[in-house]
Coordinates of C-alpha atoms in Angstrom, one line a residue:
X460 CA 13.8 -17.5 2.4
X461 CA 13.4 -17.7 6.2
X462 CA 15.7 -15.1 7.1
X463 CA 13.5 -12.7 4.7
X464 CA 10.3 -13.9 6.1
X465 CA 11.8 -12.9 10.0
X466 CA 12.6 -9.5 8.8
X467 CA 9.4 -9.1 7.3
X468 CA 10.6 -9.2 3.7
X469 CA 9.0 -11.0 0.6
X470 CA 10.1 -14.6 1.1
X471 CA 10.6 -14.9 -3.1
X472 CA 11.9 -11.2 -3.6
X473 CA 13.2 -9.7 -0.5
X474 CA 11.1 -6.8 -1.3
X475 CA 11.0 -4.3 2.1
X476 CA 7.6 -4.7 3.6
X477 CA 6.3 -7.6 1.3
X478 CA 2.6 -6.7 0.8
X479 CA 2.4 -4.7 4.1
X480 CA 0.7 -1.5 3.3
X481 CA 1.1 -0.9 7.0
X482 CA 1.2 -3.2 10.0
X483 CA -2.2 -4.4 10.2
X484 CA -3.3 -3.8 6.9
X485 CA -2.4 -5.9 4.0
X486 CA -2.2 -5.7 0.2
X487 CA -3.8 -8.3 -2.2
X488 CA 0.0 -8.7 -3.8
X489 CA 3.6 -8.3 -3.3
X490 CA 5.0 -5.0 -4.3
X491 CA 8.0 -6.4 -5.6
X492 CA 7.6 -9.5 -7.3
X493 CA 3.6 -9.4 -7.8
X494 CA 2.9 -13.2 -6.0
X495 CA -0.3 -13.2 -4.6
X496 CA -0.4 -13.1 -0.4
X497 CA -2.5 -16.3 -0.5
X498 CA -1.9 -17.8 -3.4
X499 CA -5.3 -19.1 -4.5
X500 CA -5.7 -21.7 -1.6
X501 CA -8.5 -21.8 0.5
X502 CA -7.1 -21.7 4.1
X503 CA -4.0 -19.7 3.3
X504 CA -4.8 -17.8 6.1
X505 CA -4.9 -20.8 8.8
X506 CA -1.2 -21.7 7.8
X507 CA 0.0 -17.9 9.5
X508 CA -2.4 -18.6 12.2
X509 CA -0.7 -21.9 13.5
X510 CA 2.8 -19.9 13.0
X511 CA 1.2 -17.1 15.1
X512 CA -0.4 -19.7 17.8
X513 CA 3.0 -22.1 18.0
X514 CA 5.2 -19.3 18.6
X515 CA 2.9 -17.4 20.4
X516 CA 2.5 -20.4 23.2
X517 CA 5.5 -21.4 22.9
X518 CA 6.8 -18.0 24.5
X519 CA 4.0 -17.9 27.3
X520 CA 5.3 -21.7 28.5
X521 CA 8.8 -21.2 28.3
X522 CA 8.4 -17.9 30.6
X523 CA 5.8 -19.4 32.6
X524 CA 8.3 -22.5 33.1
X525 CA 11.4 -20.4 33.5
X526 CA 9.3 -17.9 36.1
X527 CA 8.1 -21.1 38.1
X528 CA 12.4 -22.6 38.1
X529 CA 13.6 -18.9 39.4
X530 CA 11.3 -18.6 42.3
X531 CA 10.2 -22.2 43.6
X532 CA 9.5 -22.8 46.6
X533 CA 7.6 -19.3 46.7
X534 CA 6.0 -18.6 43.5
X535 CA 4.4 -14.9 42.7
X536 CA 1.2 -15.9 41.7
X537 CA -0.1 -12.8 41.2
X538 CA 2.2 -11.2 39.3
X539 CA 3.3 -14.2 37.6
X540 CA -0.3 -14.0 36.0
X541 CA 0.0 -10.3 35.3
X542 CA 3.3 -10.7 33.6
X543 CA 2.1 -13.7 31.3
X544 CA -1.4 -11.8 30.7
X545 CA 0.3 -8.9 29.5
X546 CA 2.6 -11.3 27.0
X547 CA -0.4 -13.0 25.6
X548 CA -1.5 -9.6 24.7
X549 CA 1.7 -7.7 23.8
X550 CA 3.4 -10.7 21.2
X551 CA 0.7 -11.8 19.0
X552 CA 0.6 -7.9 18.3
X553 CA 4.3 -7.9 17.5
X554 CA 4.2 -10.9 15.9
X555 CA 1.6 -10.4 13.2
X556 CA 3.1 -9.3 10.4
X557 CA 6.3 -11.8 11.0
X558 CA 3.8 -14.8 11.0
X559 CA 2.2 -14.1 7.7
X560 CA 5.5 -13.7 5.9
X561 CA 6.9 -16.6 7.7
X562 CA 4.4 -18.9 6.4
X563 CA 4.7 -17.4 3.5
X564 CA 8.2 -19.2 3.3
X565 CA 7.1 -22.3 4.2
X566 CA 4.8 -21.9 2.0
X567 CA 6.8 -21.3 -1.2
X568 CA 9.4 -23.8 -0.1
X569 CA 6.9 -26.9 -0.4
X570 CA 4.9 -25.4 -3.0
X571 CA 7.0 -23.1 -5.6
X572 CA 5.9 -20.9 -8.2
X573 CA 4.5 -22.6 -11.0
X574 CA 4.9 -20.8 -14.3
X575 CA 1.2 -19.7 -14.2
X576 CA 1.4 -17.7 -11.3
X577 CA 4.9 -16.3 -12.6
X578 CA 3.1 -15.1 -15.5
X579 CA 0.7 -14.1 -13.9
X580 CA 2.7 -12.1 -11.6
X581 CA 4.2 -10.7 -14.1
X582 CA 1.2 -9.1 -15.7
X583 CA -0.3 -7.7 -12.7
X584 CA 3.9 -5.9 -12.1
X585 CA 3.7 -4.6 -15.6
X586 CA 0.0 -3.3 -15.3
X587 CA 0.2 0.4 -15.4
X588 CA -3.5 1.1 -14.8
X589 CA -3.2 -0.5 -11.1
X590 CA -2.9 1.6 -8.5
X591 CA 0.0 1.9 -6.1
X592 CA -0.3 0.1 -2.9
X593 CA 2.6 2.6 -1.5
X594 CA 1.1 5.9 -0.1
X595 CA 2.4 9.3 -1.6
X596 CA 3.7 11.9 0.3
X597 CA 2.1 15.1 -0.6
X598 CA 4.6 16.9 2.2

């Protein structure tokens, strides 16, 4: 499930894009299997927020701790803060969607689906009055 989650894949179905209708923009369900993105928990959201900030960190210490080791004794101050500003900008952008569907594993792997949100699930697949989260092209 995590290798799905890092390629920004439905954790349950492998479904491309997951409930991505874009990168920023997310729908209420996956396109594939039908789970829900939060699963009826208050706080869901939190959960791909501490992904986001732990790997996020993570990244600015290690290359503010591997800038520092490859030029002690005369450290670029300057640019060294440039470099990491621009990092704390640039990766939680790139990160985003990956941290949602990340915790989206972890998620489902201490909390599976129960058979009322299968059936559930299932219903809302086999609904043919919703409408289609995937845009059509009219080209």
């Amino acid at each position: 499930m995590m290798w799905r989650a890092v390629r920004r894949r439905c954790p349950r179905c492998a479904d491309r894009g997951a409930w991505f209708e874009s990168w920023f923009r997310q729908g209420e369900r996956c396109r594939g299997c039908g789970i829900r993105r939060t699963r009826q928990v208050d706080g869901h959201e939190l959960g791909s927020m501490t992904v986001a900030l732990v790997v996020n960190i993570g990244l600015i210490v290690l290359s503010l701790a591997g800038a520092i080791a490859f030029t002690i004794p005369d450290v670029p101050v300057l640019t060294l803060y440039v470099v990491l500003a621009a990092t704390a900008i640039t990766v939680p952008i790139l990160t985003w969607p990956v941290s949602h569907t990340v915790w989206m594993a972890i998620d489902l792997r201490f909390r599976p689906v129960d058979p009322e949100e299968r059936a559930e699930a299932m219903a809302w697949l086999g609904d043919s009055s919703r409408k289609t989260s995937v845009p059509i092209d009219n080209a």
